[in-house]
Tab-separated table of C-alpha atoms and ligand atoms in Angstrom:
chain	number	residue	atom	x	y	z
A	3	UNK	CA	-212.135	20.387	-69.171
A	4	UNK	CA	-212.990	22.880	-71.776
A	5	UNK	CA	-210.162	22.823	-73.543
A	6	UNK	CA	-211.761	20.174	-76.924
A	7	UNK	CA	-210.608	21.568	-80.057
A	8	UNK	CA	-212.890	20.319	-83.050
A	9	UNK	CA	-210.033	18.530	-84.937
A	10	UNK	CA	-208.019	17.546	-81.606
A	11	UNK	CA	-208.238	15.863	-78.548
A	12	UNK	CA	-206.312	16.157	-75.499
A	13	UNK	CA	-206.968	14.911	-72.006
A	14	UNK	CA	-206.546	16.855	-69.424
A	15	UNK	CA	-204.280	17.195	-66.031
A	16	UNK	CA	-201.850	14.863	-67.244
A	17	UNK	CA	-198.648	16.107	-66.472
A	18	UNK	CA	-197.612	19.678	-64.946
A	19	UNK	CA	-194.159	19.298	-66.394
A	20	UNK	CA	-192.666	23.035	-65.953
A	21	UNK	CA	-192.311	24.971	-63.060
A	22	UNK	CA	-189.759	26.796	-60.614
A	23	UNK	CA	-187.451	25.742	-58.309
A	24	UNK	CA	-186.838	28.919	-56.581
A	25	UNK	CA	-187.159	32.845	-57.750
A	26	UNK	CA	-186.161	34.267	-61.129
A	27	UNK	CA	-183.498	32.362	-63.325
A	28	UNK	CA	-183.356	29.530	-61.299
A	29	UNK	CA	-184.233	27.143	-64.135
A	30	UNK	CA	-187.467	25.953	-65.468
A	31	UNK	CA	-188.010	22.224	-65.276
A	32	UNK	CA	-189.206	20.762	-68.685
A	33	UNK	CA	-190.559	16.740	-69.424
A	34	UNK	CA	-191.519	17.417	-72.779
A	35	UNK	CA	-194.877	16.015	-73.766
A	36	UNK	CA	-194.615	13.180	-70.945
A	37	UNK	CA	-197.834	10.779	-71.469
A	38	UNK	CA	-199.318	13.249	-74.141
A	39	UNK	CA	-202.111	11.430	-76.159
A	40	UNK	CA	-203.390	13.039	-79.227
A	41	UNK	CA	-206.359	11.979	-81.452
A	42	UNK	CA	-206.710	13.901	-84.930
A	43	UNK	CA	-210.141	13.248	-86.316
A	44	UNK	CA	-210.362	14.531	-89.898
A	45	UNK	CA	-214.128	16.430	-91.011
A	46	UNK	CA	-214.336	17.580	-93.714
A	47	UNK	CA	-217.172	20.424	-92.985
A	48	UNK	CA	-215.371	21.952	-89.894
A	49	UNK	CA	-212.086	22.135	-91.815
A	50	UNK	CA	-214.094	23.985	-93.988
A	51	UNK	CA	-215.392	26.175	-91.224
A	52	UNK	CA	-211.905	26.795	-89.887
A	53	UNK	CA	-210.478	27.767	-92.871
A	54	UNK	CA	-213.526	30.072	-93.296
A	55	UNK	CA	-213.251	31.589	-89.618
A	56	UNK	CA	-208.873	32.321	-90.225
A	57	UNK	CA	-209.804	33.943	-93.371
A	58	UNK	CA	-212.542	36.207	-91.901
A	59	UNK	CA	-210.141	36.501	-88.535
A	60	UNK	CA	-207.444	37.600	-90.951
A	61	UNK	CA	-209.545	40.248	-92.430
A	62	UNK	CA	-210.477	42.008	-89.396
A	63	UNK	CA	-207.952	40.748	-86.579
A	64	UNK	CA	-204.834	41.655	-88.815
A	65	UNK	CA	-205.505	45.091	-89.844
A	66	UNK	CA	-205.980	45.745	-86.300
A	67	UNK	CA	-203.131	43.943	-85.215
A	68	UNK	CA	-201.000	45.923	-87.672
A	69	UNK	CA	-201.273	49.076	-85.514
A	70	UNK	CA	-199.154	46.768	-82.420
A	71	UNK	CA	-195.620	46.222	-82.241
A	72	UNK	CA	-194.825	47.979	-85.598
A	73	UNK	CA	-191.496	47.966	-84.329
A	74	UNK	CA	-190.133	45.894	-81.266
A	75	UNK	CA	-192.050	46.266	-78.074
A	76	UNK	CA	-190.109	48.503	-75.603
A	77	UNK	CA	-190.786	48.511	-71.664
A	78	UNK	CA	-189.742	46.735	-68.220
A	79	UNK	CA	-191.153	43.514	-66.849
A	80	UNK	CA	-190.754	42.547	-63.133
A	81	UNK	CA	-189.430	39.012	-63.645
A	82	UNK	CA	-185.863	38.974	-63.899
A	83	UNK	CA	-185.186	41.471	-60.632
A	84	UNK	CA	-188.282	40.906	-58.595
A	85	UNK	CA	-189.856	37.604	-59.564
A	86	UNK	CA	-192.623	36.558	-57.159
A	87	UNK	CA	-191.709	39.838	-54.723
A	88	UNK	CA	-193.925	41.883	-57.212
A	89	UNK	CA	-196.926	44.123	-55.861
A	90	UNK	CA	-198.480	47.145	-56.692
A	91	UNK	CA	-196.050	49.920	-55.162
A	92	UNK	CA	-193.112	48.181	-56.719
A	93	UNK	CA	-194.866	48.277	-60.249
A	94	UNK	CA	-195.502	51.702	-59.418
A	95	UNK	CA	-192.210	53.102	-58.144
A	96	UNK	CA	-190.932	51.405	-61.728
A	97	UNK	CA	-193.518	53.221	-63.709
A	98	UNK	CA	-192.285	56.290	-61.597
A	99	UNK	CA	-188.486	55.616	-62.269
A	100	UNK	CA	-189.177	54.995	-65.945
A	101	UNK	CA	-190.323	58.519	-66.606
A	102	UNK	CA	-188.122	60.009	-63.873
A	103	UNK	CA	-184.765	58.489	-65.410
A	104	UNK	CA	-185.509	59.583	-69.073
A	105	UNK	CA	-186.210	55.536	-70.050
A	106	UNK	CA	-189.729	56.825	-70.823
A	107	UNK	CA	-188.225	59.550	-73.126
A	108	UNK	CA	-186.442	56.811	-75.059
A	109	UNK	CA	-188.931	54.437	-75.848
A	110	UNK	CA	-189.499	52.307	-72.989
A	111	UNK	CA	-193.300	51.986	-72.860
A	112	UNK	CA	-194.819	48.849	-71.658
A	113	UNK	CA	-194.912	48.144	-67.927
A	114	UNK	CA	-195.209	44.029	-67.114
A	115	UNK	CA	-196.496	42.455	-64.497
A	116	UNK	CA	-195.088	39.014	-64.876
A	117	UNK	CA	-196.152	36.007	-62.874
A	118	UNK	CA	-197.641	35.705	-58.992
A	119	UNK	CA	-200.107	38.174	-59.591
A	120	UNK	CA	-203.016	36.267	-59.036
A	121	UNK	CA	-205.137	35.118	-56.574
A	122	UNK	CA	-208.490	32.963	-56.591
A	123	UNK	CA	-211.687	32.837	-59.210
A	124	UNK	CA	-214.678	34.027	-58.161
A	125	UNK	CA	-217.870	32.079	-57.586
A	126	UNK	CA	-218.566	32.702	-61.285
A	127	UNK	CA	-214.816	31.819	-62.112
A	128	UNK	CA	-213.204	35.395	-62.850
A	129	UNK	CA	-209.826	35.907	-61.520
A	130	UNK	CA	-209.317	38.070	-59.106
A	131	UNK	CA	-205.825	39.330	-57.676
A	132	UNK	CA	-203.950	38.510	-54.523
A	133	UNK	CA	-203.549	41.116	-51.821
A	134	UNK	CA	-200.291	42.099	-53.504
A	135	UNK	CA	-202.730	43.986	-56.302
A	136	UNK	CA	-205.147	45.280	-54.500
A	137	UNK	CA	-206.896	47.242	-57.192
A	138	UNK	CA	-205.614	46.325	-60.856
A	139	UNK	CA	-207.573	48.867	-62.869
A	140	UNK	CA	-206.418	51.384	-60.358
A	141	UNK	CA	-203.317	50.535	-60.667
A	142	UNK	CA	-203.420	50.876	-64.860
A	143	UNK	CA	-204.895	54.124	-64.390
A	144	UNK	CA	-202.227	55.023	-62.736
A	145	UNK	CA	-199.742	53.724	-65.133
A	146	UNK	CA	-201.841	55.191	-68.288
A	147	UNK	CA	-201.947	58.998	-66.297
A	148	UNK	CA	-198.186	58.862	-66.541
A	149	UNK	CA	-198.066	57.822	-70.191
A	150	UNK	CA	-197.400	54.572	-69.968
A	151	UNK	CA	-198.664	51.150	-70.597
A	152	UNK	CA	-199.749	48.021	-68.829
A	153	UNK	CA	-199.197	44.172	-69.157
A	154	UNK	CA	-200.398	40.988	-67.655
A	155	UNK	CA	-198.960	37.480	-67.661
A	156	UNK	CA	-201.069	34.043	-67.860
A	157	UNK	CA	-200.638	30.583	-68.879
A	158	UNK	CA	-202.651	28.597	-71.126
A	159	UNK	CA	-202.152	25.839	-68.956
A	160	UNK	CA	-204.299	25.474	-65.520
A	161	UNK	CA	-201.312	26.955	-63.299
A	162	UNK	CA	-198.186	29.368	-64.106
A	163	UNK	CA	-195.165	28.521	-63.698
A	164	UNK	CA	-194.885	30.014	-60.698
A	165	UNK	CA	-197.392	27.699	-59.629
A	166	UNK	CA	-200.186	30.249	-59.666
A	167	UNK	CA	-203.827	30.269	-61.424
A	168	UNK	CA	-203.586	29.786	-65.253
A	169	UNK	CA	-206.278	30.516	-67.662
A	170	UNK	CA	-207.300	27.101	-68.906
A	171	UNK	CA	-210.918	26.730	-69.458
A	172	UNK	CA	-210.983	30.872	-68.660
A	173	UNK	CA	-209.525	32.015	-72.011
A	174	UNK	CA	-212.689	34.641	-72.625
A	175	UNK	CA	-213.227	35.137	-68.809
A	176	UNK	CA	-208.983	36.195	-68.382
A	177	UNK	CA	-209.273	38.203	-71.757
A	178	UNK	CA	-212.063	40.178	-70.603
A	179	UNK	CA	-210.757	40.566	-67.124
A	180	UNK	CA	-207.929	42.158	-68.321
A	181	UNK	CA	-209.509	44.547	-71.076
A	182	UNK	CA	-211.708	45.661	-67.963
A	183	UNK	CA	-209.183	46.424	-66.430
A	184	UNK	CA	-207.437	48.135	-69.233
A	185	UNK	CA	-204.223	45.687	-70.098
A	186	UNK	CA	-202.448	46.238	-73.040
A	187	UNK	CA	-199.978	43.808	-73.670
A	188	UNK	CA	-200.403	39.696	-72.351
A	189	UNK	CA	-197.321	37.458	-71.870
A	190	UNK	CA	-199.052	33.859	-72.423
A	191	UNK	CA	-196.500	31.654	-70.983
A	192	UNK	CA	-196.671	27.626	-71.584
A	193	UNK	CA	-195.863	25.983	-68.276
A	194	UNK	CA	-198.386	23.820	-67.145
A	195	UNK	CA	-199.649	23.534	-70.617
A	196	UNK	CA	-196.719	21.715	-71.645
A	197	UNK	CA	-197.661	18.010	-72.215
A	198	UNK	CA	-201.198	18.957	-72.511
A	199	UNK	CA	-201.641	18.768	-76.303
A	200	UNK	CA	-200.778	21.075	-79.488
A	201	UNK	CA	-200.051	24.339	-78.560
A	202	UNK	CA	-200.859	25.635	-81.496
A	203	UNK	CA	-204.719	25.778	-81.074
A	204	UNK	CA	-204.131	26.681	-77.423
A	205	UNK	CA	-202.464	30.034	-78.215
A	206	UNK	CA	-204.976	30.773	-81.042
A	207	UNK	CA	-207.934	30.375	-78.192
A	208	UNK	CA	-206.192	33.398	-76.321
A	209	UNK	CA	-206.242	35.431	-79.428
A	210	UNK	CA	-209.675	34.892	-80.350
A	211	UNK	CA	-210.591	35.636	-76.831
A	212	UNK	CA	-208.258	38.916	-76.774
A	213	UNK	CA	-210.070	39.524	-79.933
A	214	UNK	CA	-213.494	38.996	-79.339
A	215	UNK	CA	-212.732	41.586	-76.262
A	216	UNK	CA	-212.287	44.837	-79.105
A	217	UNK	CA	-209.536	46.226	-76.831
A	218	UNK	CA	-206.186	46.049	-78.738
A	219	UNK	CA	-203.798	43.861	-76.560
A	220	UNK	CA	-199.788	43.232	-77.865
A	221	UNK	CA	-199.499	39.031	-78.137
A	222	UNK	CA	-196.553	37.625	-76.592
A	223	UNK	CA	-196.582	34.125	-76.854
A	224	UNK	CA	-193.277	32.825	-74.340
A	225	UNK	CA	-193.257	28.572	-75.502
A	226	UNK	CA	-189.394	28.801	-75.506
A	227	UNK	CA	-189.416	28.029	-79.441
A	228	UNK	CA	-190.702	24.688	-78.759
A	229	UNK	CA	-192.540	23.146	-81.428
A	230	UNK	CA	-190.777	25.884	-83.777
A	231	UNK	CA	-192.569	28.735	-82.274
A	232	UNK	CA	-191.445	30.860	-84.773
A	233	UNK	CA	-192.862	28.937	-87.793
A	234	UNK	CA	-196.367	29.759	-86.796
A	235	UNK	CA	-196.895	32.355	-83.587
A	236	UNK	CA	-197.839	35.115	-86.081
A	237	UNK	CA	-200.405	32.914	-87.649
A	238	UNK	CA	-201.996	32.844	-84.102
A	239	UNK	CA	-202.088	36.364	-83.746
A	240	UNK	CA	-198.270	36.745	-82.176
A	241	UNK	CA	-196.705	40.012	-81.733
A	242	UNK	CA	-193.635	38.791	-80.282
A	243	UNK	CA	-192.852	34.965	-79.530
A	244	UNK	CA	-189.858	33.718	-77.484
A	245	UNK	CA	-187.323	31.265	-79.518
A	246	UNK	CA	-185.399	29.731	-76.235
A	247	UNK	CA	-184.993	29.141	-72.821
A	248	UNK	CA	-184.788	31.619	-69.878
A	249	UNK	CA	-182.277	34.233	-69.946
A	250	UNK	CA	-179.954	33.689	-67.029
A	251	UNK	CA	-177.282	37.013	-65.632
A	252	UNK	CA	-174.638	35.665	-67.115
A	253	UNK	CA	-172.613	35.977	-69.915
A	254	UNK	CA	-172.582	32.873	-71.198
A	255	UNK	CA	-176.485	32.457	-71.241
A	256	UNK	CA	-177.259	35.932	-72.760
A	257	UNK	CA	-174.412	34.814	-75.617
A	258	UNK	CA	-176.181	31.000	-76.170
A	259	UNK	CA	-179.493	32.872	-76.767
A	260	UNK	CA	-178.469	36.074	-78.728
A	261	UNK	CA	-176.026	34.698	-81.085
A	262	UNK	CA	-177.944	31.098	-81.520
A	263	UNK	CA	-180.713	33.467	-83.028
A	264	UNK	CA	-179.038	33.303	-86.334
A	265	UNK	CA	-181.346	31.733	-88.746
A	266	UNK	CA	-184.940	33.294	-87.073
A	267	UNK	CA	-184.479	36.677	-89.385
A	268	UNK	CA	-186.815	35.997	-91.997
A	269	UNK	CA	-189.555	35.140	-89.361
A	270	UNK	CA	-189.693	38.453	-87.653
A	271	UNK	CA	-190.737	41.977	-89.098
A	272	UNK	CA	-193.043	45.017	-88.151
A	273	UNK	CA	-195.777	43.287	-85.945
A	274	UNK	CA	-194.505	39.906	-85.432
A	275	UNK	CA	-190.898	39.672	-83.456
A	276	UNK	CA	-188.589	36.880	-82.440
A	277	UNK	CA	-188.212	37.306	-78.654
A	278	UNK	CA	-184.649	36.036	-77.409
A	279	UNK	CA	-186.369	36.821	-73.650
A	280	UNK	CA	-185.602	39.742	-71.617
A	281	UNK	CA	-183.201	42.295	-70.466
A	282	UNK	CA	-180.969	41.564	-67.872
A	283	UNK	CA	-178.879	44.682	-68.154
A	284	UNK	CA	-178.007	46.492	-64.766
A	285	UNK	CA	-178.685	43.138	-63.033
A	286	UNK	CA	-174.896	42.630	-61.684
A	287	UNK	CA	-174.012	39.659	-63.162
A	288	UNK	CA	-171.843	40.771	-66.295
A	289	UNK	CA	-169.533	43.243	-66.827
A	290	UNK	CA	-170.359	46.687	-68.198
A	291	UNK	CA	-168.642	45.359	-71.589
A	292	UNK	CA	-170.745	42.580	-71.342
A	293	UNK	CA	-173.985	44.221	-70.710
A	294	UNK	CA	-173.094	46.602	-73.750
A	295	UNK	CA	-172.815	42.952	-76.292
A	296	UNK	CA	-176.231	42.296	-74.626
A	297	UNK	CA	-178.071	45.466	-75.148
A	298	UNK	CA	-176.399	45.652	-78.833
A	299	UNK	CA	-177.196	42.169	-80.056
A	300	UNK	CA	-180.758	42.756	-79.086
A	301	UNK	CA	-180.386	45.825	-81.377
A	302	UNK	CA	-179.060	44.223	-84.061
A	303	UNK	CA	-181.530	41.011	-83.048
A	304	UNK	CA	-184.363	43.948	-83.347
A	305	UNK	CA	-185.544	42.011	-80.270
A	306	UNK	CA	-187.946	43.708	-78.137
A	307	UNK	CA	-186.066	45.763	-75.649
A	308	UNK	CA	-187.424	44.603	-72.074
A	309	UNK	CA	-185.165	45.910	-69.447
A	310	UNK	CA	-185.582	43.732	-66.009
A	311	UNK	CA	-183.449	45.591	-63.777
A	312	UNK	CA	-184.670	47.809	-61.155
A	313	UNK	CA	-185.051	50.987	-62.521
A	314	UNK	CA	-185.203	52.200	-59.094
A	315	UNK	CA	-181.722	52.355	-58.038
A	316	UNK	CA	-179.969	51.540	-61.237
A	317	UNK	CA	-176.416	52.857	-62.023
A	318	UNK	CA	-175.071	55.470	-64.293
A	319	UNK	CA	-173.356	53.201	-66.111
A	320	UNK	CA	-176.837	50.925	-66.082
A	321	UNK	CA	-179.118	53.967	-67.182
A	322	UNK	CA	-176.026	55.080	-70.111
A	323	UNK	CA	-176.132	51.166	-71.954
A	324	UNK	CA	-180.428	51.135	-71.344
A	325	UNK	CA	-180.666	54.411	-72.851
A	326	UNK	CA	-178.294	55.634	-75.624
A	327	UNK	CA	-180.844	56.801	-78.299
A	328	UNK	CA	-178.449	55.933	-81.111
A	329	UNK	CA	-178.075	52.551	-80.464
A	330	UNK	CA	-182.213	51.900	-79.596
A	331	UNK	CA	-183.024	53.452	-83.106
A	332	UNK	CA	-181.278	50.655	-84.500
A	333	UNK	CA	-183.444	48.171	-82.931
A	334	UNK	CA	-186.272	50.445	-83.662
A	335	UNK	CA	-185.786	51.114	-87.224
A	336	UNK	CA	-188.792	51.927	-89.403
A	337	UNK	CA	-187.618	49.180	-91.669
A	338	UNK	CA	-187.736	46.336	-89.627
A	339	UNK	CA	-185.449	43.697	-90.564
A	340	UNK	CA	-183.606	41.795	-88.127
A	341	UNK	CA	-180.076	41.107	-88.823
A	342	UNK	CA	-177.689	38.528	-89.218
A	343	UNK	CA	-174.637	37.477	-88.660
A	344	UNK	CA	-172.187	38.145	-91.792
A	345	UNK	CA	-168.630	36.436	-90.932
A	346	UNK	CA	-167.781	34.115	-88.263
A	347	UNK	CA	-164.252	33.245	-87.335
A	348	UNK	CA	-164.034	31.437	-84.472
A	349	UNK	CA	-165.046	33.435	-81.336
A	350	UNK	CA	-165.127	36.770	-83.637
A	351	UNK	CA	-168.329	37.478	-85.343
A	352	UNK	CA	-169.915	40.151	-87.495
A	353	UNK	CA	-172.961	40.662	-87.713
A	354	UNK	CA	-175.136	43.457	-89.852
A	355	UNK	CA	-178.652	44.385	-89.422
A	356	UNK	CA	-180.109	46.758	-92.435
A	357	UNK	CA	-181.622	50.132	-91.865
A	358	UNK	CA	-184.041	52.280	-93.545
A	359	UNK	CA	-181.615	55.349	-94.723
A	360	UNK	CA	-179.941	52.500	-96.492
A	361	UNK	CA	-176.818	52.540	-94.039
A	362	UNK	CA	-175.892	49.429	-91.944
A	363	UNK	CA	-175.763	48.457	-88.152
A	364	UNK	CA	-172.852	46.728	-87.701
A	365	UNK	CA	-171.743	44.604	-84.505
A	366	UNK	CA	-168.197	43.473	-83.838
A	367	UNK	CA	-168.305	40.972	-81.457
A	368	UNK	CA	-165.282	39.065	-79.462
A	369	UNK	CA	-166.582	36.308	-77.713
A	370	UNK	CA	-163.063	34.932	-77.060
A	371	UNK	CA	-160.824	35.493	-73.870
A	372	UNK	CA	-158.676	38.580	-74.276
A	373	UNK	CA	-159.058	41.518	-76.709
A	374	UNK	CA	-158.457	41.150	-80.464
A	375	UNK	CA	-158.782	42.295	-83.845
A	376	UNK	CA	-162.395	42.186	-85.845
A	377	UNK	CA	-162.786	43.069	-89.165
A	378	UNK	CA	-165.779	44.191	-91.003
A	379	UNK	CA	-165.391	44.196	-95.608
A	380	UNK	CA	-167.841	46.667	-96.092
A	381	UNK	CA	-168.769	44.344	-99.761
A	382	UNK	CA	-169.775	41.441	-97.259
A	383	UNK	CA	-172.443	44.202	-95.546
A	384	UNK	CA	-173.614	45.595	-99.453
A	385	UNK	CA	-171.902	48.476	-99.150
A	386	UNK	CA	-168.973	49.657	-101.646
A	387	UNK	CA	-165.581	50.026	-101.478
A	388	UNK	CA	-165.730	52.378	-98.688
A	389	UNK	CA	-167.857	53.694	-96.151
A	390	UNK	CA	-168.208	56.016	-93.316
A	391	UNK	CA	-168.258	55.180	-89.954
A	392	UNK	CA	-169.800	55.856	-86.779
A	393	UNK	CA	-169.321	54.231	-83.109
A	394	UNK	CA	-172.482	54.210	-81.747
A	395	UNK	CA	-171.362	53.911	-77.857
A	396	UNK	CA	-169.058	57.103	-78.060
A	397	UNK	CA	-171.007	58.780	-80.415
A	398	UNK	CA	-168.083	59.540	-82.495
A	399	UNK	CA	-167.970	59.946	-86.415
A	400	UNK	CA	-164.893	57.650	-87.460
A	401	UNK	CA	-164.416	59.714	-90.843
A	402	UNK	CA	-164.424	57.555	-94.706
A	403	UNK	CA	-162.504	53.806	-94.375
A	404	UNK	CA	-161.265	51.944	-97.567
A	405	UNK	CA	-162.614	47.995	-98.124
A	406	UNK	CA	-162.624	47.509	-94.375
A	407	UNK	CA	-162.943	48.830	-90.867
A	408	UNK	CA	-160.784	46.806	-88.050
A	409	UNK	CA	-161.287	47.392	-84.615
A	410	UNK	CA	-159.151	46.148	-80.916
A	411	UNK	CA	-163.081	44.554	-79.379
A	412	UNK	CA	-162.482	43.743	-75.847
A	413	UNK	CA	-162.749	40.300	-74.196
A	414	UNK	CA	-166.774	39.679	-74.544
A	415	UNK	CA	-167.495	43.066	-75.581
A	416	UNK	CA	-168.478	44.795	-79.225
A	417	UNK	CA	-167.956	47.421	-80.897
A	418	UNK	CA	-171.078	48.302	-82.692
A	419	UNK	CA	-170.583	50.974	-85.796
A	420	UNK	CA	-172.962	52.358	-88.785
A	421	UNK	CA	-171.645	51.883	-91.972
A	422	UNK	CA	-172.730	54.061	-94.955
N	518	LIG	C1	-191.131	31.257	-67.342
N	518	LIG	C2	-190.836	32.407	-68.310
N	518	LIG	C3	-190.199	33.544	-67.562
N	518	LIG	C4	-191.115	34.006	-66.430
N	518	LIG	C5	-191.445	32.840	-65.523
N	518	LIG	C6	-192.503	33.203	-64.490
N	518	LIG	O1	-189.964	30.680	-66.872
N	518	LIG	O2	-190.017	31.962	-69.351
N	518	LIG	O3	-189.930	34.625	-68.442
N	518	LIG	O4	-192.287	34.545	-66.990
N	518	LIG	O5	-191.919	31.718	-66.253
N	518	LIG	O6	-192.850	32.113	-63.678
């Protein structure tokens, strides 16, 4: 019942309106805002105060906030292979594989802990862990000695999604739980919060308490773009914010989410990043041509690059799309614009994302049924008359093309080039 923000009010336990039906991917359940009743009550004086408190909150909480997610967060999360059969040796053996299989060497950083972590409160109402995480700090010590770093997963709402303990009413409680035990990254997720009131002051509570804890934690607010996420996340400290629904192993629903993110571009940059969700590269449902469209629009998206496979046991063919350095420098690009699609003709699409050096990732993407022609004009992508031209997947210098470069793309695949 803490939750009373000074210009809104929202009652509380009215609806739990999202939740699981099963493991990963089997579909969240949304009623949006089902009996929600909001009363804005308009003071002058603590509009005053508010406005004071952002403005002192963007003085000191940006510049430190400018030193996270300069460029899209890399890592691996446990949701999409493992959902709620997460524990402590499976989080390790990742953190093991990621060094052990070169991901580490490549940029993938952050390890996640998504949701059914968590067990009870205590007496005094900190969370503790279920028997699943034994020892959480010893188990980011662990992940720090290898070079690595940690992430936790709550819900503004009273329960997860999952169904497990959320941090309503135990924003500052959760926030300094976790610094204790040295987090470094939160995924905030919305469930049960979701016909509880404006999010918007919800997800700036989190921050203040992440804040107020002086131990620099990455943002990622996951609302599913509800509410137009992406108008205001970084105003509530964001570092990444999702724009959409769950991710699903198929090709269709890794297509709806990547290529509907046209649009979001001028919203994201270093610091504050559309999120089009997760990896699900290496998971077995899409072909390797599919799973290379995947990992390149999240490139070109400069998305951050979660991989939710299990790192474990995953293929050569898995480990060669995760990890070819050429095509995560796009996505990582000092510059950090996020492209957009250039042409569209019918199921063929181009799409260009600018880089630093002044050259241009460029995708070529069939989304029909059967291989055909795609054409990039290298004037569309603000290049000249000609250009030279790389393949990123075979590595292979193309040599100097004259007002366009066409390429056979394969049924659902891409072929993703740098222009200069
Ligand atoms: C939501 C999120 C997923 C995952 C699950 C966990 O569905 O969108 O990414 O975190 O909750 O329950």
């Amino acid at each position: 019942m803490e939750w009373r923000g000074t210009e809104t009010e929202v009652p509380y336990g009215l609806t739990s309106t999202r939740g699981h039906r099963g493991g990963a991917n089997t579909g969240p359940v949304f009623v949006l805002g089902r009996g929600t009743r909001m009363k804005i009550t308009r003071h002058y004086f603590p509009i005053l105060l508010s406005f004071l408190t952002l403005f002192s909150w963007g003085g000191v909480g940006r510049a430190q906030d400018s030193m996270l997610a300069r460029t899209p967060p890399m890592g691996w999360n446990s949701w999409n292979h493992f959902a709620c059969d997460v524990s402590a040796p499976v989080v390790r053996a990742q953190a093991d594989a990621l060094v052990t299989t070169g991901m580490k060497s490549v940029g993938y950083t952050y390890i996640l802990i998504d949701d059914c972590w968590q067990g009870t409160r205590d007496d005094a109402g900190y969370i503790r862990p279920n028997a699943k995480f034994p020892d959480m700090k010893a188990l980011a010590d662990y992940i720090h000695g290898k070079g690595l770093k940690i992430g936790i997963y709550s819900s503004p709402g009273p329960k997860t999604c999952g169904g497990y303990e959320g941090s309503y009413g135990h924003e500052e409680q959760d926030a300094q739980t976790y610094a204790t035990w040295g987090m470094d990254y939160l995924k905030y997720d919305l469930c049960s919060y979701d016909g509880m009131g404006d999010q918007i002051p919800a997800y700036r509570k989190m921050n203040d308490a992440l804040k107020k804890t002086g131990r620099p934690l990455v943002y990622a607010l996951c609302q599913y773009g509800m509410q137009k996420g992406w108008e205001w996340a970084a105003s509530v400290g964001g570092n990444l914010w999702r724009t959409d629904d769950d991710i699903r192993d198929n090709y269709f629903s890794m297509a709806e989410l990547g290529f509907g993110q046209s649009g979001l571009e001028r919203f994201a940059g270093p610091g504050h990043w559309n999120d089009p969700d997760m990896l699900e590269i290496g998971n077995g449902g899409m072909t390797d041509d599919e799973y290379r469209t995947h990992m390149s629009l999240w490139c070109i998206l400069a998305a951050p690059l979660i991989a939710g496979n299990n790192v474990v046991s995953m293929s050569a063919a898995t480990k060669a799309i995760l990890t070819n350095p050429e095509v995560i420098a796009i996505d990582q690009d000092p510059l950090g614009v996020q492209g957009h699609r250039v042409t569209q003709e019918g199921p063929l699409e181009v799409w260009m994302k600018p880089l630093e050096d002044g050259s241009k990732a460029v995708g070529l993407f069939n989304r029909g049924w059967g291989a055909m022609p795609v054409a990039v004009n290298f004037r569309d992508i603000g290049l000249g008359d000609s250009a030279n031209v790389r393949n990123l997947w075979t590595g292979k210098d193309l040599g100097r093309f004259q007002g366009t470069y066409t390429v056979l793309v394969p049924q659902h695949g891409v072929v993703l080039i740098r222009a200069k």
